[in-house]
Amino acid sequence: MAAPPLKYKPNPKAPRQALPLLDAQVRARTAEEVALGFTPEQVSVEAQRCLQCAKPTCVEACPLHIDIKRFIARLAENEFQAAHDVISEQSPFPGVCGRVCQHELFCEDACIVGRKWDPVAIGSLERFAADHARLRMQELATSYPKPTGPKVALVGSGPASLIAAYDLIRWNYQVTIFEALHKLGGVLAYGIPNFRLPREILREEIARLQNMGVEFVVDFIAGKTASLAELMEEGYQAIFIGTGAGLPHMMGIPGENLVGVYTANEFLTRINLMEAFKFPDAPTPVRVGKRTIVVGGGNSAMDAARWANRMGSETTILYRRGRVELKARLEEIEHAEEEGIKFEFLAAPVALYGDENGYVKEIECIRMELGEPDESGRRAPVPIESSRHRIAVDTVVAAIGQAPNPTLQKVTPQLITRRGRILIDEHGETSMAHVYAGGDVVRGGSTVILAMKDGRAAAQAIHNALSGTPEVQ
Amino acid sequence: MNRVLAKRELAPLVTLLEVEAPRIQRRWKAGQFIIIRPLETSERIPLTIVDSNAERQSITMVIQAIGKTTKEAVSLEPEALMCDLVGPLGEPATMSKGKNVVCMAGGVGVAELLPVAKAFHQAGNRVTALCGARSENYRILDAELKEAVDELHWATDDGSFGFHGNVVQLLNSLAGPDTFQEGHVIGPIPMMKAAAEATRGWGLKLHASLNPVMIDGTGMCGGCRVTVGHEVKFACVDGPEFDAHLVDFDELTRRNRAYREMEQESLNHKCRVGLDIH
Ligand SMILES: Cc1cc2nc3c(=O)[nH]c(=O)nc-3n(C[C@H](O)[C@H](O)[C@H](O)COP(=O)(O)OP(=O)(O)OC[C@H]3O[C@@H](n4cnc5c(N)ncnc54)[C@H](O)[C@@H]3O)c2cc1C
Ligand SMILES: Cc1cc2nc3c(=O)[nH]c(=O)nc-3n(C[C@H](O)[C@H](O)[C@H](O)COP(=O)(O)OP(=O)(O)OC[C@H]3O[C@@H](n4cnc5c(N)ncnc54)[C@H](O)[C@@H]3O)c2cc1C
Ligand code: SF4
Ligand code: SF4
Ligand code: FES
């Protein structure tokens, strides 16, 4: 079927629209969202930069295969709700993905316009469509038939399970998500800060699944509250494990257990999940002193540093490699810099010292130089022994990576793992029949969109395996 | 959400709550704990599972109201819904059989000890329980313990009941290096530390059930870390029980004090805006 003629002439030469941001001075003191989102005028310019390619490479590159070309065309025509509907064919999470997806590595990297000019700002357009639909709240009004197919259990409520739930319920499966914590969303809820992903966006996109009939059970730890075998006995015909990589690595240096030394997970969980930034209006406290040092160079390090800074602490990120090696998204690094966070590159902590009450007060660091490339292809930092020096500090956050959550694996020896990661075959199936896995628990630390890609693949595999199954009442 | 079935005051500020929790009731073992959030606005706090009832599909917890969240918990009346309850968490207590076992506890720890003492007894050990309280009217679960163990001794700080002194002094008055082969201790940190010190060099394997500050209870945050034999452990998943002779109790004391002023501020804060519950 030939596409209808365009009602406008694409203009890729127009400058890529910059996402309006809250002023750096202002945002360094609030939990308000940093990125404000496009105005309708900007949407019009940006959407018309899209060439509406005959072979849209962007769609192929999006791990969810969102029909980017078509939703952008709707935006260009000011058909905002229709744009949202197009996205919904593949994803109910445009508000989340439009904010935290690494679009620079996926859809935007593949955009044809990007070969000559800046690529179309697909992520920000996706976000606009989401925010527009959200204000209209249409989706929540729709009522869905109750699913009647086989029961499927999804363990963990991170992005991997959430997208799997969306696919499975649309194929009429009875889907239950089991979550260990009291709130839903996985890292989206406890790791990524409010100022990057406002909680009402997450809540509403999850509520959409609820409204479609997905059942959510919080306070349920698979392997503890019930075993996988028990879930099977309760009639779940397939299980997806999306338990993520939440086990924090420790620095392994003296003084690590001093008061005021946190893992990024604890620091972020206190602030994001338990809302310690509102303390004492929220009951869970966090200790953020005058000077904070965050160790690491990934997303967790940026997020922890930006929170510490917002809570009034003079904040420095200590990273053992150089700026180009930082693993966080460039956008986040730039935002951190604008907000006044300092960076110390080629430096690593070697010891922490406390006062007489056991509160951390000094961090001893060592400078590094870059040596030969290591197995990751990056030049490995080598310490310069003579460079040891101490810095005064009140709060230290170790953001040096995570390993898969081990709870379920520990009590399920039938699940074959390698270094904690659950091994899967090409269909996403684990060493246990009808048990699938994906996202960070398989990949180690990864990204939201790759976790979703895995969740979608597993949903398809589950559907293939169960579609011969007679319907249950 | 979990329904409160019964509530009973055992001693001043110490309250027993029986709460519906079918899955946990079926699976829990002595030494394990749960994490609760009494109200939508509460913190997450860990509590030991003290008992269960298969018929009512319930578990029992005993709570000492010392701060904001424990006060919120004991304010729940029968039929009220507890906002969150997750578990069973942690590893079950270590059990052996055919041994002379001493079980020591102080304060609300006496309640936490009950399931462990019972389990030791059922596993075929000879169990002596040494329990401490401030004074006679602070003794809890006396009848239940008596039934569960071979010998029960009380120590009170003021001498109003049983031995005059603390549990470790009671231990020293009753036992020596070879009396017991295995032991379990639970209670305030100074008491656990003293018990470890008193029995160092005895032929006694002593397990201590630790109570660090926790958040998730699933091994995700590392907030509950303790040092045991120079190694960092996460008490919520590796414990809560560890070899008492290897635990760094001084570090645990310091870490548990980390939020003391802030917890006080939190308690007072709500009082001021009139939301305090008693
Ligand atoms: C601070 C931080 C910032 C990040 N920022 C970005 C970003 O900007 N962009 C991006 O693309 N990626 C980012 N990432 C990475 C991204 O969040 C993860 O790759 C992604 O969330 C993984 O999804 P998942 O579904 O595999 O698991 P998770 O999101 O980790 O969710 C797993 C869930 O399973 C639950 N669970 C664990 N064990 C059990 C059990 N036994 N029973 C029941 N439930 C269980 C956990 O409580 C958790 O809620 C960030 C990560 C962190 C930590
Ligand atoms: C595995 C485990 C099992 C537990 N079982 C029980 C139980 O069965 N019954 C029971 O009453 N309590 C138990 N506790 C202790 C209980 O969790 C704390 O009393 C509770 O977290 C205090 O919360 P709060 O908000 O009421 O008081 P807060 O306002 O947080 O604290 C008040 C005071 O208590 C101190 N404190 C804080 N946390 C702890 C802690 N974890 N242990 C000791 N002192 C602390 C603070 O420093 C402060 O001085 C257990 C703790 C753990 C880790
Ligand atoms: S989900 Fe990610 S890759 Fe796909 S269109 Fe949205 S921003 Fe691009
Ligand atoms: S590749 Fe770029 S220009 Fe082509 S359809 Fe996709 S967004 Fe539009
Ligand atoms: S409470 Fe978070 S790891 Fe133990």
PDB file of N, CA and C in Angstrom, chain A residues 112-171:
ATOM      1  N   ILE A 112      18.854   8.902   8.820  1.00  0.00           N
ATOM      2  CA  ILE A 112      19.513   9.317   7.566  1.00  0.00           C
ATOM      3  C   ILE A 112      19.922  10.798   7.609  1.00  0.00           C
ATOM      4  N   VAL A 113      19.057  11.615   8.197  1.00  0.00           N
ATOM      5  CA  VAL A 113      19.362  13.052   8.260  1.00  0.00           C
ATOM      6  C   VAL A 113      20.706  13.281   8.952  1.00  0.00           C
ATOM      7  N   GLY A 114      21.025  12.397   9.869  1.00  0.00           N
ATOM      8  CA  GLY A 114      22.252  12.527  10.637  1.00  0.00           C
ATOM      9  C   GLY A 114      23.511  12.355   9.805  1.00  0.00           C
ATOM     10  N   ARG A 115      23.369  11.817   8.590  1.00  0.00           N
ATOM     11  CA  ARG A 115      24.576  11.656   7.766  1.00  0.00           C
ATOM     12  C   ARG A 115      25.109  13.005   7.302  1.00  0.00           C
ATOM     13  N   LYS A 116      24.190  13.951   7.096  1.00  0.00           N
ATOM     14  CA  LYS A 116      24.620  15.243   6.588  1.00  0.00           C
ATOM     15  C   LYS A 116      24.476  16.354   7.633  1.00  0.00           C
ATOM     16  N   TRP A 117      23.371  16.263   8.381  1.00  0.00           N
ATOM     17  CA  TRP A 117      23.112  17.269   9.406  1.00  0.00           C
ATOM     18  C   TRP A 117      23.003  16.568  10.758  1.00  0.00           C
ATOM     19  N   ASP A 118      22.437  17.232  11.747  1.00  0.00           N
ATOM     20  CA  ASP A 118      22.178  16.532  13.011  1.00  0.00           C
ATOM     21  C   ASP A 118      20.971  15.618  12.826  1.00  0.00           C
ATOM     22  N   PRO A 119      20.980  14.426  13.426  1.00  0.00           N
ATOM     23  CA  PRO A 119      19.830  13.527  13.267  1.00  0.00           C
ATOM     24  C   PRO A 119      18.564  14.153  13.848  1.00  0.00           C
ATOM     25  N   VAL A 120      17.419  13.667  13.386  1.00  0.00           N
ATOM     26  CA  VAL A 120      16.138  14.108  13.941  1.00  0.00           C
ATOM     27  C   VAL A 120      16.112  13.760  15.436  1.00  0.00           C
ATOM     28  N   ALA A 121      15.589  14.652  16.269  1.00  0.00           N
ATOM     29  CA  ALA A 121      15.549  14.437  17.727  1.00  0.00           C
ATOM     30  C   ALA A 121      14.389  13.491  18.066  1.00  0.00           C
ATOM     31  N   ILE A 122      14.563  12.229  17.705  1.00  0.00           N
ATOM     32  CA  ILE A 122      13.466  11.259  17.828  1.00  0.00           C
ATOM     33  C   ILE A 122      13.040  11.078  19.285  1.00  0.00           C
ATOM     34  N   GLY A 123      14.027  10.991  20.182  1.00  0.00           N
ATOM     35  CA  GLY A 123      13.711  10.779  21.601  1.00  0.00           C
ATOM     36  C   GLY A 123      12.818  11.887  22.147  1.00  0.00           C
ATOM     37  N   SER A 124      13.182  13.128  21.840  1.00  0.00           N
ATOM     38  CA  SER A 124      12.395  14.247  22.378  1.00  0.00           C
ATOM     39  C   SER A 124      11.016  14.320  21.736  1.00  0.00           C
ATOM     40  N   LEU A 125      10.922  13.904  20.463  1.00  0.00           N
ATOM     41  CA  LEU A 125       9.601  13.879  19.822  1.00  0.00           C
ATOM     42  C   LEU A 125       8.725  12.803  20.452  1.00  0.00           C
ATOM     43  N   GLU A 126       9.345  11.659  20.741  1.00  0.00           N
ATOM     44  CA  GLU A 126       8.607  10.577  21.390  1.00  0.00           C
ATOM     45  C   GLU A 126       8.076  11.058  22.743  1.00  0.00           C
ATOM     46  N   ARG A 127       8.943  11.749  23.440  1.00  0.00           N
ATOM     47  CA  ARG A 127       8.561  12.259  24.747  1.00  0.00           C
ATOM     48  C   ARG A 127       7.394  13.245  24.627  1.00  0.00           C
ATOM     49  N   PHE A 128       7.438  14.095  23.618  1.00  0.00           N
ATOM     50  CA  PHE A 128       6.345  15.062  23.453  1.00  0.00           C
ATOM     51  C   PHE A 128       5.020  14.340  23.236  1.00  0.00           C
ATOM     52  N   ALA A 129       5.049  13.338  22.360  1.00  0.00           N
ATOM     53  CA  ALA A 129       3.811  12.585  22.091  1.00  0.00           C
ATOM     54  C   ALA A 129       3.271  11.985  23.386  1.00  0.00           C
ATOM     55  N   ALA A 130       4.193  11.482  24.218  1.00  0.00           N
ATOM     56  CA  ALA A 130       3.784  10.865  25.482  1.00  0.00           C
ATOM     57  C   ALA A 130       3.156  11.901  26.404  1.00  0.00           C
ATOM     58  N   ASP A 131       3.836  13.031  26.541  1.00  0.00           N
ATOM     59  CA  ASP A 131       3.356  14.034  27.488  1.00  0.00           C
ATOM     60  C   ASP A 131       2.030  14.620  27.037  1.00  0.00           C
ATOM     61  N   HIS A 132       1.880  14.744  25.735  1.00  0.00           N
ATOM     62  CA  HIS A 132       0.616  15.254  25.217  1.00  0.00           C
ATOM     63  C   HIS A 132      -0.524  14.286  25.555  1.00  0.00           C
ATOM     64  N   ALA A 133      -0.288  13.002  25.280  1.00  0.00           N
ATOM     65  CA  ALA A 133      -1.337  12.004  25.529  1.00  0.00           C
ATOM     66  C   ALA A 133      -1.636  11.926  27.019  1.00  0.00           C
ATOM     67  N   ARG A 134      -0.611  12.086  27.803  1.00  0.00           N
ATOM     68  CA  ARG A 134      -0.747  11.970  29.234  1.00  0.00           C
ATOM     69  C   ARG A 134      -1.691  13.050  29.755  1.00  0.00           C
ATOM     70  N   LEU A 135      -1.531  14.232  29.224  1.00  0.00           N
ATOM     71  CA  LEU A 135      -2.384  15.317  29.673  1.00  0.00           C
ATOM     72  C   LEU A 135      -3.832  15.027  29.307  1.00  0.00           C
ATOM     73  N   ARG A 136      -4.015  14.302  28.232  1.00  0.00           N
ATOM     74  CA  ARG A 136      -5.388  13.993  27.819  1.00  0.00           C
ATOM     75  C   ARG A 136      -5.952  12.801  28.579  1.00  0.00           C
ATOM     76  N   MET A 137      -5.063  11.971  29.124  1.00  0.00           N
ATOM     77  CA  MET A 137      -5.503  10.834  29.943  1.00  0.00           C
ATOM     78  C   MET A 137      -6.534   9.962  29.235  1.00  0.00           C
ATOM     79  N   GLN A 138      -6.419   9.815  27.922  1.00  0.00           N
ATOM     80  CA  GLN A 138      -7.427   9.046  27.204  1.00  0.00           C
ATOM     81  C   GLN A 138      -7.332   7.560  27.498  1.00  0.00           C
ATOM     82  N   GLU A 139      -6.086   7.120  27.502  1.00  0.00           N
ATOM     83  CA  GLU A 139      -5.860   5.677  27.580  1.00  0.00           C
ATOM     84  C   GLU A 139      -6.532   5.062  28.797  1.00  0.00           C
ATOM     85  N   LEU A 140      -6.462   5.782  29.931  1.00  0.00           N
ATOM     86  CA  LEU A 140      -6.962   5.214  31.172  1.00  0.00           C
ATOM     87  C   LEU A 140      -8.478   5.012  31.142  1.00  0.00           C
ATOM     88  N   ALA A 141      -9.149   5.728  30.281  1.00  0.00           N
ATOM     89  CA  ALA A 141     -10.600   5.612  30.232  1.00  0.00           C
ATOM     90  C   ALA A 141     -11.053   4.349  29.486  1.00  0.00           C
ATOM     91  N   THR A 142     -10.199   3.845  28.613  1.00  0.00           N
ATOM     92  CA  THR A 142     -10.576   2.674  27.833  1.00  0.00           C
ATOM     93  C   THR A 142     -10.709   1.460  28.741  1.00  0.00           C
ATOM     94  N   SER A 143     -11.681   0.598  28.452  1.00  0.00           N
ATOM     95  CA  SER A 143     -11.727  -0.618  29.255  1.00  0.00           C
ATOM     96  C   SER A 143     -11.410  -1.814  28.366  1.00  0.00           C
ATOM     97  N   TYR A 144     -10.736  -2.758  28.950  1.00  0.00           N
ATOM     98  CA  TYR A 144     -10.240  -3.914  28.196  1.00  0.00           C
ATOM     99  C   TYR A 144     -10.953  -5.176  28.653  1.00  0.00           C
ATOM    100  N   PRO A 145     -11.094  -6.158  27.751  1.00  0.00           N
ATOM    101  CA  PRO A 145     -11.657  -7.442  28.188  1.00  0.00           C
ATOM    102  C   PRO A 145     -10.668  -8.162  29.095  1.00  0.00           C
ATOM    103  N   LYS A 146     -11.194  -8.976  29.981  1.00  0.00           N
ATOM    104  CA  LYS A 146     -10.329  -9.726  30.881  1.00  0.00           C
ATOM    105  C   LYS A 146      -9.610 -10.817  30.079  1.00  0.00           C
ATOM    106  N   PRO A 147      -8.290 -10.937  30.225  1.00  0.00           N
ATOM    107  CA  PRO A 147      -7.584 -11.981  29.474  1.00  0.00           C
ATOM    108  C   PRO A 147      -8.009 -13.365  29.954  1.00  0.00           C
ATOM    109  N   THR A 148      -7.984 -14.326  29.038  1.00  0.00           N
ATOM    110  CA  THR A 148      -8.453 -15.670  29.393  1.00  0.00           C
ATOM    111  C   THR A 148      -7.429 -16.756  29.057  1.00  0.00           C
ATOM    112  N   GLY A 149      -6.285 -16.368  28.518  1.00  0.00           N
ATOM    113  CA  GLY A 149      -5.285 -17.360  28.101  1.00  0.00           C
ATOM    114  C   GLY A 149      -4.506 -17.935  29.271  1.00  0.00           C
ATOM    115  N   PRO A 150      -3.460 -18.701  28.965  1.00  0.00           N
ATOM    116  CA  PRO A 150      -2.629 -19.295  30.020  1.00  0.00           C
ATOM    117  C   PRO A 150      -2.020 -18.242  30.935  1.00  0.00           C
ATOM    118  N   LYS A 151      -1.710 -18.662  32.163  1.00  0.00           N
ATOM    119  CA  LYS A 151      -1.105 -17.752  33.144  1.00  0.00           C
ATOM    120  C   LYS A 151       0.411 -17.683  32.960  1.00  0.00           C
ATOM    121  N   VAL A 152       0.924 -16.473  32.942  1.00  0.00           N
ATOM    122  CA  VAL A 152       2.370 -16.275  32.839  1.00  0.00           C
ATOM    123  C   VAL A 152       2.821 -15.379  33.986  1.00  0.00           C
ATOM    124  N   ALA A 153       3.928 -15.758  34.638  1.00  0.00           N
ATOM    125  CA  ALA A 153       4.473 -14.962  35.748  1.00  0.00           C
ATOM    126  C   ALA A 153       5.730 -14.239  35.279  1.00  0.00           C
ATOM    127  N   LEU A 154       5.810 -12.962  35.597  1.00  0.00           N
ATOM    128  CA  LEU A 154       7.001 -12.187  35.286  1.00  0.00           C
ATOM    129  C   LEU A 154       7.605 -11.744  36.621  1.00  0.00           C
ATOM    130  N   VAL A 155       8.869 -12.048  36.835  1.00  0.00           N
ATOM    131  CA  VAL A 155       9.505 -11.751  38.120  1.00  0.00           C
ATOM    132  C   VAL A 155      10.360 -10.500  37.999  1.00  0.00           C
ATOM    133  N   GLY A 156      10.074  -9.519  38.846  1.00  0.00           N
ATOM    134  CA  GLY A 156      10.743  -8.215  38.766  1.00  0.00           C
ATOM    135  C   GLY A 156       9.872  -7.291  37.932  1.00  0.00           C
ATOM    136  N   SER A 157       9.828  -6.007  38.326  1.00  0.00           N
ATOM    137  CA  SER A 157       8.947  -5.085  37.596  1.00  0.00           C
ATOM    138  C   SER A 157       9.745  -4.024  36.856  1.00  0.00           C
ATOM    139  N   GLY A 158      10.976  -4.353  36.445  1.00  0.00           N
ATOM    140  CA  GLY A 158      11.781  -3.427  35.656  1.00  0.00           C
ATOM    141  C   GLY A 158      11.306  -3.398  34.213  1.00  0.00           C
ATOM    142  N   PRO A 159      11.992  -2.608  33.378  1.00  0.00           N
ATOM    143  CA  PRO A 159      11.577  -2.452  31.987  1.00  0.00           C
ATOM    144  C   PRO A 159      11.438  -3.772  31.226  1.00  0.00           C
ATOM    145  N   ALA A 160      12.276  -4.769  31.528  1.00  0.00           N
ATOM    146  CA  ALA A 160      12.208  -6.035  30.792  1.00  0.00           C
ATOM    147  C   ALA A 160      10.842  -6.687  31.005  1.00  0.00           C
ATOM    148  N   SER A 161      10.423  -6.803  32.252  1.00  0.00           N
ATOM    149  CA  SER A 161       9.128  -7.434  32.536  1.00  0.00           C
ATOM    150  C   SER A 161       7.971  -6.565  32.051  1.00  0.00           C
ATOM    151  N   LEU A 162       8.106  -5.248  32.189  1.00  0.00           N
ATOM    152  CA  LEU A 162       6.984  -4.369  31.848  1.00  0.00           C
ATOM    153  C   LEU A 162       6.606  -4.510  30.367  1.00  0.00           C
ATOM    154  N   ILE A 163       7.607  -4.514  29.485  1.00  0.00           N
ATOM    155  CA  ILE A 163       7.259  -4.609  28.063  1.00  0.00           C
ATOM    156  C   ILE A 163       6.753  -6.016  27.740  1.00  0.00           C
ATOM    157  N   ALA A 164       7.319  -7.036  28.411  1.00  0.00           N
ATOM    158  CA  ALA A 164       6.843  -8.402  28.187  1.00  0.00           C
ATOM    159  C   ALA A 164       5.364  -8.489  28.567  1.00  0.00           C
ATOM    160  N   ALA A 165       5.000  -7.823  29.658  1.00  0.00           N
ATOM    161  CA  ALA A 165       3.602  -7.838  30.101  1.00  0.00           C
ATOM    162  C   ALA A 165       2.700  -7.216  29.038  1.00  0.00           C
ATOM    163  N   TYR A 166       3.167  -6.134  28.441  1.00  0.00           N
ATOM    164  CA  TYR A 166       2.357  -5.437  27.427  1.00  0.00           C
ATOM    165  C   TYR A 166       2.085  -6.355  26.241  1.00  0.00           C
ATOM    166  N   ASP A 167       3.127  -7.048  25.791  1.00  0.00           N
ATOM    167  CA  ASP A 167       2.948  -7.946  24.653  1.00  0.00           C
ATOM    168  C   ASP A 167       2.068  -9.138  25.018  1.00  0.00           C
ATOM    169  N   LEU A 168       2.337  -9.732  26.158  1.00  0.00           N
ATOM    170  CA  LEU A 168       1.613 -10.964  26.518  1.00  0.00           C
ATOM    171  C   LEU A 168       0.134 -10.701  26.756  1.00  0.00           C
ATOM    172  N   ILE A 169      -0.189  -9.583  27.385  1.00  0.00           N
ATOM    173  CA  ILE A 169      -1.611  -9.358  27.674  1.00  0.00           C
ATOM    174  C   ILE A 169      -2.369  -9.066  26.385  1.00  0.00           C
ATOM    175  N   ARG A 170      -1.683  -8.461  25.428  1.00  0.00           N
ATOM    176  CA  ARG A 170      -2.362  -8.226  24.149  1.00  0.00           C
ATOM    177  C   ARG A 170      -2.580  -9.529  23.392  1.00  0.00           C
ATOM    178  N   TRP A 171      -1.837 -10.572  23.744  1.00  0.00           N
ATOM    179  CA  TRP A 171      -2.092 -11.904  23.178  1.00  0.00           C
ATOM    180  C   TRP A 171      -3.006 -12.714  24.088  1.00  0.00           C
TER     181      TRP A 171
END
